mmCIF file of C-alpha atoms and ligand atoms in Angstrom:
data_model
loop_
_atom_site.group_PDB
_atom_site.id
_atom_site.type_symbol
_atom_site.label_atom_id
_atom_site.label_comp_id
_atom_site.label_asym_id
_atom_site.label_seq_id
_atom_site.Cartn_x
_atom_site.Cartn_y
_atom_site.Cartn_z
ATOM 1 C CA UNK Y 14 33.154 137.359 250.240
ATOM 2 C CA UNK Y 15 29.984 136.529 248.453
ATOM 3 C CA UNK Y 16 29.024 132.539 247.885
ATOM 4 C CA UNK Y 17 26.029 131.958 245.718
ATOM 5 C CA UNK Y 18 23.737 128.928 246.411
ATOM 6 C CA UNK Y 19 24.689 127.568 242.687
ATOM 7 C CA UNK Y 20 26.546 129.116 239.875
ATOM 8 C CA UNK Y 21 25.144 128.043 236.792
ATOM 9 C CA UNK Y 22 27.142 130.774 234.828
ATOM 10 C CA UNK Y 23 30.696 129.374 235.183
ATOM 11 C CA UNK Y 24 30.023 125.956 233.555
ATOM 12 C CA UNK Y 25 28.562 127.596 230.396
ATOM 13 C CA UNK Y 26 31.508 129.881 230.240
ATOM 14 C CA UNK Y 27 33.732 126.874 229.536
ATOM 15 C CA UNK Y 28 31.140 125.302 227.103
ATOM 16 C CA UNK Y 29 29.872 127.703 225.184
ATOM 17 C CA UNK Y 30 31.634 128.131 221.796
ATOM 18 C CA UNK Y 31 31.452 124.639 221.547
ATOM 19 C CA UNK Y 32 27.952 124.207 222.440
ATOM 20 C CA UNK Y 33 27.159 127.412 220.050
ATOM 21 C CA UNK Y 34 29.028 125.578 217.128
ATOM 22 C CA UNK Y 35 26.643 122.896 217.442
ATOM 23 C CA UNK Y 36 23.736 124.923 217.858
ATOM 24 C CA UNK Y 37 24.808 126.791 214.541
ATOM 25 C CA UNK Y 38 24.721 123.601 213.003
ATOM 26 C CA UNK Y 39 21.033 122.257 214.492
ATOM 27 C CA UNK Y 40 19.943 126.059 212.637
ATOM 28 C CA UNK Y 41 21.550 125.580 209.132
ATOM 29 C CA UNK Y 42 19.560 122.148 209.380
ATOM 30 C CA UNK Y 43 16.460 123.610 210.983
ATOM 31 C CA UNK Y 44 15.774 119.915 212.581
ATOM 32 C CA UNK Y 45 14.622 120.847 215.481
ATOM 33 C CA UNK Y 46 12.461 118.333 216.951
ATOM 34 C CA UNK Y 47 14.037 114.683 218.591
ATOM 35 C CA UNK Y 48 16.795 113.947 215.105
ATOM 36 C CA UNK Y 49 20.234 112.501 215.617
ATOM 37 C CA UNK Y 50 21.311 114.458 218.843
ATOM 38 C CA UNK Y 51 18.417 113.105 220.737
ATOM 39 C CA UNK Y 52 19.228 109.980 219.383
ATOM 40 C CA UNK Y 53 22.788 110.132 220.240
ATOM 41 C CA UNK Y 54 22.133 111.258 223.641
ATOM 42 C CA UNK Y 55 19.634 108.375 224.738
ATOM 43 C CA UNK Y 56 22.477 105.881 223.676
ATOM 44 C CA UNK Y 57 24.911 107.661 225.714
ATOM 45 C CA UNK Y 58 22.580 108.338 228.622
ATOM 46 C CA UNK Y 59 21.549 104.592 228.972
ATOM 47 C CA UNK Y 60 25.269 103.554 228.592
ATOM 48 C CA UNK Y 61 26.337 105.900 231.549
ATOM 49 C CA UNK Y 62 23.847 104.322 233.558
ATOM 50 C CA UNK Y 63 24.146 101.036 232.475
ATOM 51 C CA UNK Y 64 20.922 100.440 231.347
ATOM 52 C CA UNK Y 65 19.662 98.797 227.735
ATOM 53 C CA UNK Y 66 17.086 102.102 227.081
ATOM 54 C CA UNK Y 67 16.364 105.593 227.785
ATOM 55 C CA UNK Y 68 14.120 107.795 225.941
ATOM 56 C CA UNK Y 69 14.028 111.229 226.234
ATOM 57 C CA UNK Y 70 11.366 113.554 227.000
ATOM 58 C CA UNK Y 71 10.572 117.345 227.663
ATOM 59 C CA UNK Y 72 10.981 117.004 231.504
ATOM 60 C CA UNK Y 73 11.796 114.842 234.632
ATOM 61 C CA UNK Y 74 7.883 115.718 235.624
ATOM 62 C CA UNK Y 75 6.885 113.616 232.228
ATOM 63 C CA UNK Y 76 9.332 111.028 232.328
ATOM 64 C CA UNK Y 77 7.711 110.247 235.921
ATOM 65 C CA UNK Y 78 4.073 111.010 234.382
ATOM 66 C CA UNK Y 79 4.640 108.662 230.917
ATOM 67 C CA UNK Y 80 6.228 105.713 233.143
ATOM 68 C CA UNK Y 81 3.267 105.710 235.404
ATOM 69 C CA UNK Y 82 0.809 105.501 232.697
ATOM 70 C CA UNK Y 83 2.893 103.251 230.786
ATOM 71 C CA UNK Y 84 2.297 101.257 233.927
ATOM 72 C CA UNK Y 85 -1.255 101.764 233.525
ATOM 73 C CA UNK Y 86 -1.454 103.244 236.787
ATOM 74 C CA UNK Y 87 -5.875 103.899 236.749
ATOM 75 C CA UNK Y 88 -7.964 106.068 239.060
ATOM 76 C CA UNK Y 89 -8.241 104.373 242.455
ATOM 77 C CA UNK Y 90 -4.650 103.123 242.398
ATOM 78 C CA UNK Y 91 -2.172 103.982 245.181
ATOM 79 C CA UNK Y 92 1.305 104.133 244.739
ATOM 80 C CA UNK Y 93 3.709 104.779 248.079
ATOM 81 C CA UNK Y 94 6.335 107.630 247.906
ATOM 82 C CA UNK Y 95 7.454 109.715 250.655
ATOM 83 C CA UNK Y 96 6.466 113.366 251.693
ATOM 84 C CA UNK Y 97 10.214 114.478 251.694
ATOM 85 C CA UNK Y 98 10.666 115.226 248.154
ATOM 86 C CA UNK Y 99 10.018 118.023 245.182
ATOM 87 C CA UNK Y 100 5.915 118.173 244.315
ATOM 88 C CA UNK Y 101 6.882 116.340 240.900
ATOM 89 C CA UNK Y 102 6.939 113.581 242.142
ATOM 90 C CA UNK Y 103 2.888 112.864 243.437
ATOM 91 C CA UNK Y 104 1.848 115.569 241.175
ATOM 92 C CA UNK Y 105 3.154 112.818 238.157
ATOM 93 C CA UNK Y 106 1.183 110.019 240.099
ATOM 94 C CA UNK Y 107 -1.752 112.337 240.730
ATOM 95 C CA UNK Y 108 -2.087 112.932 236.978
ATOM 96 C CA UNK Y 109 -1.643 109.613 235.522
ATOM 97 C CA UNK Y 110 -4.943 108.744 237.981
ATOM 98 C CA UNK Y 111 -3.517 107.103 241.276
ATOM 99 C CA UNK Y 112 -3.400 108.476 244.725
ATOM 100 C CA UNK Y 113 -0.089 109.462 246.585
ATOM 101 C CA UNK Y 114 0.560 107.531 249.586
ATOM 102 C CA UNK Y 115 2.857 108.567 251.809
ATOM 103 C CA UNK Y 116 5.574 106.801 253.928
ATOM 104 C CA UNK Y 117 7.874 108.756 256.691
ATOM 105 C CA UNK Y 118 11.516 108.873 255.811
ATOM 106 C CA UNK Y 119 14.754 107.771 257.762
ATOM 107 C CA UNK Y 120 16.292 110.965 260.038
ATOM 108 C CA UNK Y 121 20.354 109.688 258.940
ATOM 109 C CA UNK Y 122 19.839 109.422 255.073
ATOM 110 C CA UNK Y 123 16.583 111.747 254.808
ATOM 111 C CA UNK Y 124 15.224 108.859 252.175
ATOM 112 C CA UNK Y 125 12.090 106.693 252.370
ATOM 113 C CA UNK Y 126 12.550 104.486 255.326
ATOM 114 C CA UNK Y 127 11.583 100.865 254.024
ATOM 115 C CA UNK Y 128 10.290 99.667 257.768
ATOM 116 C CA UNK Y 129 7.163 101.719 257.040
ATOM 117 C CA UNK Y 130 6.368 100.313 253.600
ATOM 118 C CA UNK Y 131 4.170 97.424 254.993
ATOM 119 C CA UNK Y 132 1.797 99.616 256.838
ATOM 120 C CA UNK Y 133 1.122 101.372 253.985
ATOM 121 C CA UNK Y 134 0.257 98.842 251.711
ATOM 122 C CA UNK Y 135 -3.267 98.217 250.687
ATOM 123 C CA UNK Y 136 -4.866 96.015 248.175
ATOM 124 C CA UNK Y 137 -4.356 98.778 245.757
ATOM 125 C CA UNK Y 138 -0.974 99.386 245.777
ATOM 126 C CA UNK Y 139 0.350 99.438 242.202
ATOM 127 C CA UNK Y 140 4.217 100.585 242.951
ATOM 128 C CA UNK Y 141 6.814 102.007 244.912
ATOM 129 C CA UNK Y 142 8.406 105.293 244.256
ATOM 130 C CA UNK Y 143 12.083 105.853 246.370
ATOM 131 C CA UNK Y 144 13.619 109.691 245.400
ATOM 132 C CA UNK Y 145 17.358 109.342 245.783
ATOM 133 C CA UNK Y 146 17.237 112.343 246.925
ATOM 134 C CA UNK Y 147 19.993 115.315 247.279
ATOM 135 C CA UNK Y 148 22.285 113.037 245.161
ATOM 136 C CA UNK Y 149 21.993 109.921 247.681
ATOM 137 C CA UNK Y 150 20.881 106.483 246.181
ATOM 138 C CA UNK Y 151 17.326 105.558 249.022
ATOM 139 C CA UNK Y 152 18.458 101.952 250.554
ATOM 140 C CA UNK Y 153 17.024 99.769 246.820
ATOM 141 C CA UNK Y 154 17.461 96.289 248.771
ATOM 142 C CA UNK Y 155 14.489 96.355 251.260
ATOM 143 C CA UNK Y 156 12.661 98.498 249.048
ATOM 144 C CA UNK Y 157 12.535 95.893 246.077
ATOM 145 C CA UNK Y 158 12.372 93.093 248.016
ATOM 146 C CA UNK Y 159 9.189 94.207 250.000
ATOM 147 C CA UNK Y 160 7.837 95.044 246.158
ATOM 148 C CA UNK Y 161 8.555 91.477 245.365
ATOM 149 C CA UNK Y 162 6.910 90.170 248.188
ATOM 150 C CA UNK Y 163 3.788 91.985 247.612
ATOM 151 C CA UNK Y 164 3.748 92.466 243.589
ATOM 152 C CA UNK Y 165 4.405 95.772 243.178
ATOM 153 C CA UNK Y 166 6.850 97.902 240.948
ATOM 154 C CA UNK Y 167 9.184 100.399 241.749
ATOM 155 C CA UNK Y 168 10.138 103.218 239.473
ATOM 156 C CA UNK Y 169 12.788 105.504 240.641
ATOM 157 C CA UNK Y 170 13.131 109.214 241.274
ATOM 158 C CA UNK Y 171 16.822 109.602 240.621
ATOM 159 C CA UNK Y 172 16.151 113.538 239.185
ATOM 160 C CA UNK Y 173 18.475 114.298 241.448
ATOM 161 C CA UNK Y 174 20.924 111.651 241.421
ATOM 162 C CA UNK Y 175 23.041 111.405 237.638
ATOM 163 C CA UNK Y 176 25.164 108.475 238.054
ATOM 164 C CA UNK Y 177 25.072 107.763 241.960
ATOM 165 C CA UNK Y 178 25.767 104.586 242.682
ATOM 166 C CA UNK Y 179 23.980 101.596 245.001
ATOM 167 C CA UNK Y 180 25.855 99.161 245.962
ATOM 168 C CA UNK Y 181 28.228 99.035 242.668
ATOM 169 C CA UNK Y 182 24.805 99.445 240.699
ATOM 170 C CA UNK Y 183 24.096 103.019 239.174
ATOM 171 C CA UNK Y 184 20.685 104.342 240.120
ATOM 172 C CA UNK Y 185 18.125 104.115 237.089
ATOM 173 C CA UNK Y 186 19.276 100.565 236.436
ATOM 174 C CA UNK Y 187 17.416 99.198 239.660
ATOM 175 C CA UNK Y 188 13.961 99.735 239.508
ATOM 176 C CA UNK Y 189 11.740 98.698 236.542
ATOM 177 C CA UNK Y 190 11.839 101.822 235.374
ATOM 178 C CA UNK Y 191 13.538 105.222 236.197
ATOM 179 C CA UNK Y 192 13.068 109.060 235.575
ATOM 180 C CA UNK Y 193 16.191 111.669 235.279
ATOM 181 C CA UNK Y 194 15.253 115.546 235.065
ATOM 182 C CA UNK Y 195 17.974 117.810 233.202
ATOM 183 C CA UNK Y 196 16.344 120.915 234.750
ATOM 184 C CA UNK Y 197 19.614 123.233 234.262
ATOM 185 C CA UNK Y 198 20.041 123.505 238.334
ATOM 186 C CA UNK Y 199 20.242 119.451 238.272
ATOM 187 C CA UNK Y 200 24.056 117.937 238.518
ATOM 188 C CA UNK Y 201 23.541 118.117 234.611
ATOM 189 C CA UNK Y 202 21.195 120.384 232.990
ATOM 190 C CA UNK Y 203 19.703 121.059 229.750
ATOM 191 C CA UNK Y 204 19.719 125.129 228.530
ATOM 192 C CA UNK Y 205 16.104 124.749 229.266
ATOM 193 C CA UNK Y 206 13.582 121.859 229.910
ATOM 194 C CA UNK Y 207 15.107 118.363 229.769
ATOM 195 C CA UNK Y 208 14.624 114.879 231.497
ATOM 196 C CA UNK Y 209 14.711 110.893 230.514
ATOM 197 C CA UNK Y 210 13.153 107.721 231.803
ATOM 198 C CA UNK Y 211 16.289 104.837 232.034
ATOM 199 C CA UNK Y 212 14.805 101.295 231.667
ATOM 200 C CA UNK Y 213 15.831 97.616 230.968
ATOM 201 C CA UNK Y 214 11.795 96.987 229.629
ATOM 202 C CA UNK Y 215 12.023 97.240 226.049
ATOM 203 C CA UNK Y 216 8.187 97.198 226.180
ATOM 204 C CA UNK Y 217 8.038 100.575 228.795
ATOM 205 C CA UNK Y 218 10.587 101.793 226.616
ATOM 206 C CA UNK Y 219 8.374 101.894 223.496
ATOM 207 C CA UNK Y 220 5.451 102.804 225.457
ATOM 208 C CA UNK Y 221 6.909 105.647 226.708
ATOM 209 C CA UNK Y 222 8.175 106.406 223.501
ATOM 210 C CA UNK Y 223 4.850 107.076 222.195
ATOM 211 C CA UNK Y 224 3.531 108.492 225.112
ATOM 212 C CA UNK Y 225 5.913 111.121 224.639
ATOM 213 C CA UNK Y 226 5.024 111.693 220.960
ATOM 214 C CA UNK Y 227 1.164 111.987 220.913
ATOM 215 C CA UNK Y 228 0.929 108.014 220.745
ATOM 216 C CA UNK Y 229 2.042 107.235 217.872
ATOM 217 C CA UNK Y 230 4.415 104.544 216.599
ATOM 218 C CA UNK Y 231 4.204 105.810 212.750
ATOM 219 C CA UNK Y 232 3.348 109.736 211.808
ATOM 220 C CA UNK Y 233 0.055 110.172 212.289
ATOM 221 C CA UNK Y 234 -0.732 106.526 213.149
ATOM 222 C CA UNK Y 235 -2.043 107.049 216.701
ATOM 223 C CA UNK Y 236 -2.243 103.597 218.653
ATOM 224 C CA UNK Y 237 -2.969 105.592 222.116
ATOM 225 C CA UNK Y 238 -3.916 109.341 223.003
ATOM 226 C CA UNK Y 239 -0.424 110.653 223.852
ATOM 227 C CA UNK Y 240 0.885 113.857 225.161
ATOM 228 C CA UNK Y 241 3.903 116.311 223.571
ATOM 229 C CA UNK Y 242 6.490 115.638 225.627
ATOM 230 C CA UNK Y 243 9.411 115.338 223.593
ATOM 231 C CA UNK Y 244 13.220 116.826 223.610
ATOM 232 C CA UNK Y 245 14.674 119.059 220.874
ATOM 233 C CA UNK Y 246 17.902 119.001 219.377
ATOM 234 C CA UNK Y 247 18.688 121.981 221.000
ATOM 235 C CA UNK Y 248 18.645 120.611 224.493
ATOM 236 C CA UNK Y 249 20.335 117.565 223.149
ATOM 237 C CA UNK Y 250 22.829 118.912 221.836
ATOM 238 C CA UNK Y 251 24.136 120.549 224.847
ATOM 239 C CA UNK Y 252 23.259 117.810 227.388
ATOM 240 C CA UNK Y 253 25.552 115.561 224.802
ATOM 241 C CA UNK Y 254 28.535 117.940 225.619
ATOM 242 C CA UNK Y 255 27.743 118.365 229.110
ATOM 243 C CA UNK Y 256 27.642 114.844 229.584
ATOM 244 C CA UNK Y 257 31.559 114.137 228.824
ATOM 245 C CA UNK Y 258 31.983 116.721 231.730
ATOM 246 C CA UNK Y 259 29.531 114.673 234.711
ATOM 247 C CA UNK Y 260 31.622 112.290 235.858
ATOM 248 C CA UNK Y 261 34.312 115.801 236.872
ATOM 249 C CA UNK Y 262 31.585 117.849 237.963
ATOM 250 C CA UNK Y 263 30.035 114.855 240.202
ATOM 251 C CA UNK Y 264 33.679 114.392 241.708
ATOM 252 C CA UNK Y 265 34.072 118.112 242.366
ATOM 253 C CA UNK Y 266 30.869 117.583 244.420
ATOM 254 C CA UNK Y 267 31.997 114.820 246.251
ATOM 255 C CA UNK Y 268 35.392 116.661 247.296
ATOM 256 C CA UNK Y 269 33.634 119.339 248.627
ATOM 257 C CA UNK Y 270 31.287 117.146 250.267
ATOM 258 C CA UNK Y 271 34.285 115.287 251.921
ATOM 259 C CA UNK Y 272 35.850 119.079 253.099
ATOM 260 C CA UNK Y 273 32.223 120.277 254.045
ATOM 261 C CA UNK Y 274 32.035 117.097 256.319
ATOM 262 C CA UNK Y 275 35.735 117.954 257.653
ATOM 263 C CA UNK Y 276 35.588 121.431 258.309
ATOM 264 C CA UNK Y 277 32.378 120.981 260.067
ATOM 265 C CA UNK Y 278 32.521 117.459 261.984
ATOM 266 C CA UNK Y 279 33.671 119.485 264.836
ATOM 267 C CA UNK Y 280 30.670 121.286 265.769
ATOM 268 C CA UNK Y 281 28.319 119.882 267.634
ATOM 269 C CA UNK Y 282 25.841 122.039 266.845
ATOM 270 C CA UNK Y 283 26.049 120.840 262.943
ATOM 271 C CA UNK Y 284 24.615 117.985 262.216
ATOM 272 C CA UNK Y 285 26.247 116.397 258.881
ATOM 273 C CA UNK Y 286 24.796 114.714 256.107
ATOM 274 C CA UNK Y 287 24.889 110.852 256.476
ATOM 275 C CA UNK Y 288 26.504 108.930 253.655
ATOM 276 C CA UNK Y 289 25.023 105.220 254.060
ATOM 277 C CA UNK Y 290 26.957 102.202 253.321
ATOM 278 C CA UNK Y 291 27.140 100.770 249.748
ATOM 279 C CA UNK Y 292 25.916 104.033 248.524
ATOM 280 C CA UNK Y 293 27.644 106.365 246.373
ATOM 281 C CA UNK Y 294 26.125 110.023 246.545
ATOM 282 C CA UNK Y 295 26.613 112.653 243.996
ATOM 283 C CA UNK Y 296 25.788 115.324 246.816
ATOM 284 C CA UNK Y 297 23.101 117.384 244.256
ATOM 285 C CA UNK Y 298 22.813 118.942 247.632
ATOM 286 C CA UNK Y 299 24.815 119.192 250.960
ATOM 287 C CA UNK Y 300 21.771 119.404 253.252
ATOM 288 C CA UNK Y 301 22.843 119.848 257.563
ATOM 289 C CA UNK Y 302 20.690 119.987 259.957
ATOM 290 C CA UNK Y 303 20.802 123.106 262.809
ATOM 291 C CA UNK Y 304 18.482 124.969 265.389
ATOM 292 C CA UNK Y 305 17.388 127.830 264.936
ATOM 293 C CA UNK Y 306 18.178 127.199 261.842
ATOM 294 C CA UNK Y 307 15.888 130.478 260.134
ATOM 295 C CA UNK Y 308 18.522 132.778 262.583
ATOM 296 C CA UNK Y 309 21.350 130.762 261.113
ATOM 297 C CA UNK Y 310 20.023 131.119 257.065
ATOM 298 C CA UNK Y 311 19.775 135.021 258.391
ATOM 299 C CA UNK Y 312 23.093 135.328 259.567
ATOM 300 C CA UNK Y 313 24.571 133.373 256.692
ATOM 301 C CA UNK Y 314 22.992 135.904 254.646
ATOM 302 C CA UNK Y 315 23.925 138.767 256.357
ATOM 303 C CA UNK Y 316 27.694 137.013 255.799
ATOM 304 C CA UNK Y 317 27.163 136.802 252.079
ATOM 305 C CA UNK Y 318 26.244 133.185 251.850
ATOM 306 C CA UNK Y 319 23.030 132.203 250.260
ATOM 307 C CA UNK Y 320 21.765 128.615 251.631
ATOM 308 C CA UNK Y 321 18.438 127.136 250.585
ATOM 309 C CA UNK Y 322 15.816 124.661 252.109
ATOM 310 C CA UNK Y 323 14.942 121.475 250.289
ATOM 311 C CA UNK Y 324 11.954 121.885 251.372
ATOM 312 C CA UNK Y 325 10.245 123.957 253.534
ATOM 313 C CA UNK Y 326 6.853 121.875 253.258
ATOM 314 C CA UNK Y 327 6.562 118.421 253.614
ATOM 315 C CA UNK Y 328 3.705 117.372 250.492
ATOM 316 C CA UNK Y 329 0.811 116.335 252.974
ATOM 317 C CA UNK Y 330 1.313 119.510 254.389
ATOM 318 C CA UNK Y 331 0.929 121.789 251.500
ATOM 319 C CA UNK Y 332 -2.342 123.599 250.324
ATOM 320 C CA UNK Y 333 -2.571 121.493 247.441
ATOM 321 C CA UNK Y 334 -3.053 117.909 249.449
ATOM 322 C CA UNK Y 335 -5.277 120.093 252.145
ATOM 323 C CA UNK Y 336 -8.348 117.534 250.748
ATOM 324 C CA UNK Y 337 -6.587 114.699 252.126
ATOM 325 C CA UNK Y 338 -6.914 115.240 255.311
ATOM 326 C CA UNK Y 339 -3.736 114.302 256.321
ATOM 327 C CA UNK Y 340 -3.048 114.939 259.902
ATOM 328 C CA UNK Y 341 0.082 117.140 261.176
ATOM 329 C CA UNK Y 342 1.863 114.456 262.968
ATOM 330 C CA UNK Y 343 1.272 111.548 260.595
ATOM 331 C CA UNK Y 344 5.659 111.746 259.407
ATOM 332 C CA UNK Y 345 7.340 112.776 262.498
ATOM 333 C CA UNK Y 346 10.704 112.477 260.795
ATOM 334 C CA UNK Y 347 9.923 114.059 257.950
ATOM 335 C CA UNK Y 348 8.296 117.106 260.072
ATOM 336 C CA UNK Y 349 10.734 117.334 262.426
ATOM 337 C CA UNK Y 350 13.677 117.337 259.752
ATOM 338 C CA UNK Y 351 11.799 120.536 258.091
ATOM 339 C CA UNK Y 352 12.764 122.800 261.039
ATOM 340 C CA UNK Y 353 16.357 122.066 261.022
ATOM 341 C CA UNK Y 354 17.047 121.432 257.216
ATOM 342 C CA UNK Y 355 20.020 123.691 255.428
ATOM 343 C CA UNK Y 356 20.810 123.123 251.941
ATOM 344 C CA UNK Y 357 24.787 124.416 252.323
ATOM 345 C CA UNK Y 358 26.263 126.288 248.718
ATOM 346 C CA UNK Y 359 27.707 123.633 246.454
ATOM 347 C CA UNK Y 360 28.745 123.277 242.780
ATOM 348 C CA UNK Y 361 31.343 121.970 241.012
ATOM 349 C CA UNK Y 362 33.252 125.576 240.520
ATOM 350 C CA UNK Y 363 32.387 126.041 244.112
ATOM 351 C CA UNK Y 364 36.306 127.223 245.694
ATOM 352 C CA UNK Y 365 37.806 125.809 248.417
ATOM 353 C CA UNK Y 366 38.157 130.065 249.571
ATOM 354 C CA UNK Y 367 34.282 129.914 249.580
ATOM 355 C CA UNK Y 368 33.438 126.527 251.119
ATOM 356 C CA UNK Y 369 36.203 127.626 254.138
ATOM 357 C CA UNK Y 370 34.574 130.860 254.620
ATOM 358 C CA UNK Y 371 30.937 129.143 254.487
ATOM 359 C CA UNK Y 372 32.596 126.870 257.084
ATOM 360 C CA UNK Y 373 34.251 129.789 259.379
ATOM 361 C CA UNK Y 374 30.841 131.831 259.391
ATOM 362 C CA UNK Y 375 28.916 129.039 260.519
ATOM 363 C CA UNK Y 376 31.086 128.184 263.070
ATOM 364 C CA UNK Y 377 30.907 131.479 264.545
ATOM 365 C CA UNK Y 378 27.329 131.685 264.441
ATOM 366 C CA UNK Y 379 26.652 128.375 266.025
ATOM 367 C CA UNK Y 380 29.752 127.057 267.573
HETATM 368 C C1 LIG M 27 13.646 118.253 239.628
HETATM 369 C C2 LIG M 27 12.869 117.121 240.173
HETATM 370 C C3 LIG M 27 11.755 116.591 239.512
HETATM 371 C C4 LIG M 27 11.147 117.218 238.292
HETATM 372 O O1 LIG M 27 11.996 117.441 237.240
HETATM 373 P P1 LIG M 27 11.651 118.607 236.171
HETATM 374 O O2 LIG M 27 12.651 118.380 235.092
HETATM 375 O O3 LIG M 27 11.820 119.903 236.869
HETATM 376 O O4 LIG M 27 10.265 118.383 235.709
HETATM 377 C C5 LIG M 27 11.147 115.474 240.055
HETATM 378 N N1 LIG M 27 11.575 114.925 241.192
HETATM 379 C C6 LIG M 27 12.620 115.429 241.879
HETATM 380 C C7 LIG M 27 13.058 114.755 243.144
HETATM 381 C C8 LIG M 27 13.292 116.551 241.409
HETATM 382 O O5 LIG M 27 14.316 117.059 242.103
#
């Protein structure tokens, strides 16, 4: 049996004549650029998450970049995030001007771990960036109320986290502001580039709304320098039908999650994905944690079960941060976690047949 890591394909077999209709529709108007789909879909998008605004961009990378400089993050800023999570994430503070600072993570929930916030704050921490990351809302309480204490935002990563919820609250509704990616592997995904920022600041809303469109509240009235980062009615279009189907596809990852966690709670040599209280995952990924675990990717392979690692290199460790300085050692958790990570197969049209035979293969490889 083969099981792929993700299977894109199936999902767009179901939707395709009607997303084509609609796309034959968006060419006999030839309005290409933001129009009433994009419009459409930021009401719908900040009604799913329960949030007064969202604005869409081109990307989850800009909607982290344009709500950092709609914070007026400057050079000589810090702003904390963890080391744990897709280069997006510092590259968007790095370019808006601040400095990434990071903070280990917790080994149960692999999320920023809010007793090491303190240390890390200087006098020029500006904010507070928690990824809920592989689907699972980071613990929000301690993280906003040490941001309180000390004046600081937080924005949230939640590009991997459509509609998970935190303690009854959906993630994007939490922080002051919030950025979504619709990269097509994400648990909804544009047929291309795609993301939003989620807010309940009508004033980051607008700035981000003209951050997105060269800075400019009127055509050609330019009341900052912006960038393009807008979505077209293309994407929209199909992220607008796609939406109606989240909610199923986010359930379909949560039952497998709950077999996954069945079928493999009896090996000890599997450690299972840790589901903290209050929090609502949408399981983007199911990520164990084995020995050996580069024999066990090999032998999954050789099985005909791709697996992936989310991710191999913790950020202060990779050749782009090699000018910090940052010593091997500094996020034990975090570095630790790298050697025994395994991103398991799952997707919605994932079978029960596949996720059993994932399940026998690794038992007879490790148990
Ligand atoms: C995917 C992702 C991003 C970036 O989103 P893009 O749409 O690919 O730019 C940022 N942060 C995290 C945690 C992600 O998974």
């Amino acid at each position: 049996m083969k099981v792929p890591f993700v299977d894109l394909r199936a999902q767009h077999r179901e939707l395709s004549s009607e997303i084509l209709d609609c796309w034959k529709e968006i060419l006999a108007e030839a309005a290409f650029i933001g129009g009433r789909h994009v419009d459409a879909l930021e009401r719908e998008f900040a009604e799913a998450c329960g949030t007064q605004h969202c604005v869409c961009v081109n990307s989850g990378t800009d909607a982290l970049r344009f709500i950092f400089l709609a914070l007026d993050v400057r050079p000589g800023d810090e702003v904390i995030t963890v080391p744990n999570t897709f280069i997006a994430t510092a590259e968007a503070i790095s370019q808006a001007g601040a400095t990434p600072v990071f903070v280990d993570i917790r080994p149960d929930t692999y999320n920023m771990d809010p007793s090491k916030i303190a240390q890390a704050i200087t006098p020029k921490t500006r904010g507070i960036v928690p990824i809920h990351l592989y689907g699972q809302p980071a613990d929000m309480d301690p993280i906003v109320q040490i941001a309180d204490e000390n004046g600081l935002w937080v924005v949230e990563d939640a590009c991997q986290a459509h509609l998970a919820r935190y303690k009854g609250r959906r993630v994007g509704s939490i922080g002051i502001g919030a950025a979504f990616s619709f990269y097509p592997g994400k648990n909804i995904g544009a047929c291309g580039e795609g993301g939003a920022v989620t807010t309940n600041d009508a004033a980051l809303a607008e700035k981000v709304r003209m951050l997105r469109d060269h800075g400019q509240s009127q055509k050609y009235y330019h009341k900052i320098e912006g960038f393009n980062g807008r979505m077209d009615a293309v994407q929209a279009a199909a992220l607008r039908i796609k939406l109606r189907h989240l909610k199923g596809w986010n359930d379909a990852r949560i039952h497998h999650a709950r077999r996954y966690n069945e079928l493999l709670g009896d090996i000890d040599a599997v450690q299972l994905p840790v589901c903290a209280p209050g929090c609502e995952s949408v399981y983007h990924l199911y990520v164990i944690q084995v020995q050996a675990r580069d024999n066990v990717m090999r032998a999954l392979k050789e099985s005909g079960i791709e697996t992936g690692l989310h991710y191999p290199i913790p950020l202060h460790m990779q050749e782009a941060y090699a000018s910090r300085q940052i010593p091997i050692g500094s996020f034990p958790v975090t570095e630790s976690g790298v050697r025994k990570i395994l991103s398991l197969p799952i997707f919605p049209e994932l079978s029960d047949k596949q996720l059993e035979y994932v399940c026998e293969c690794l038992k007879k490889i490790v148990g």
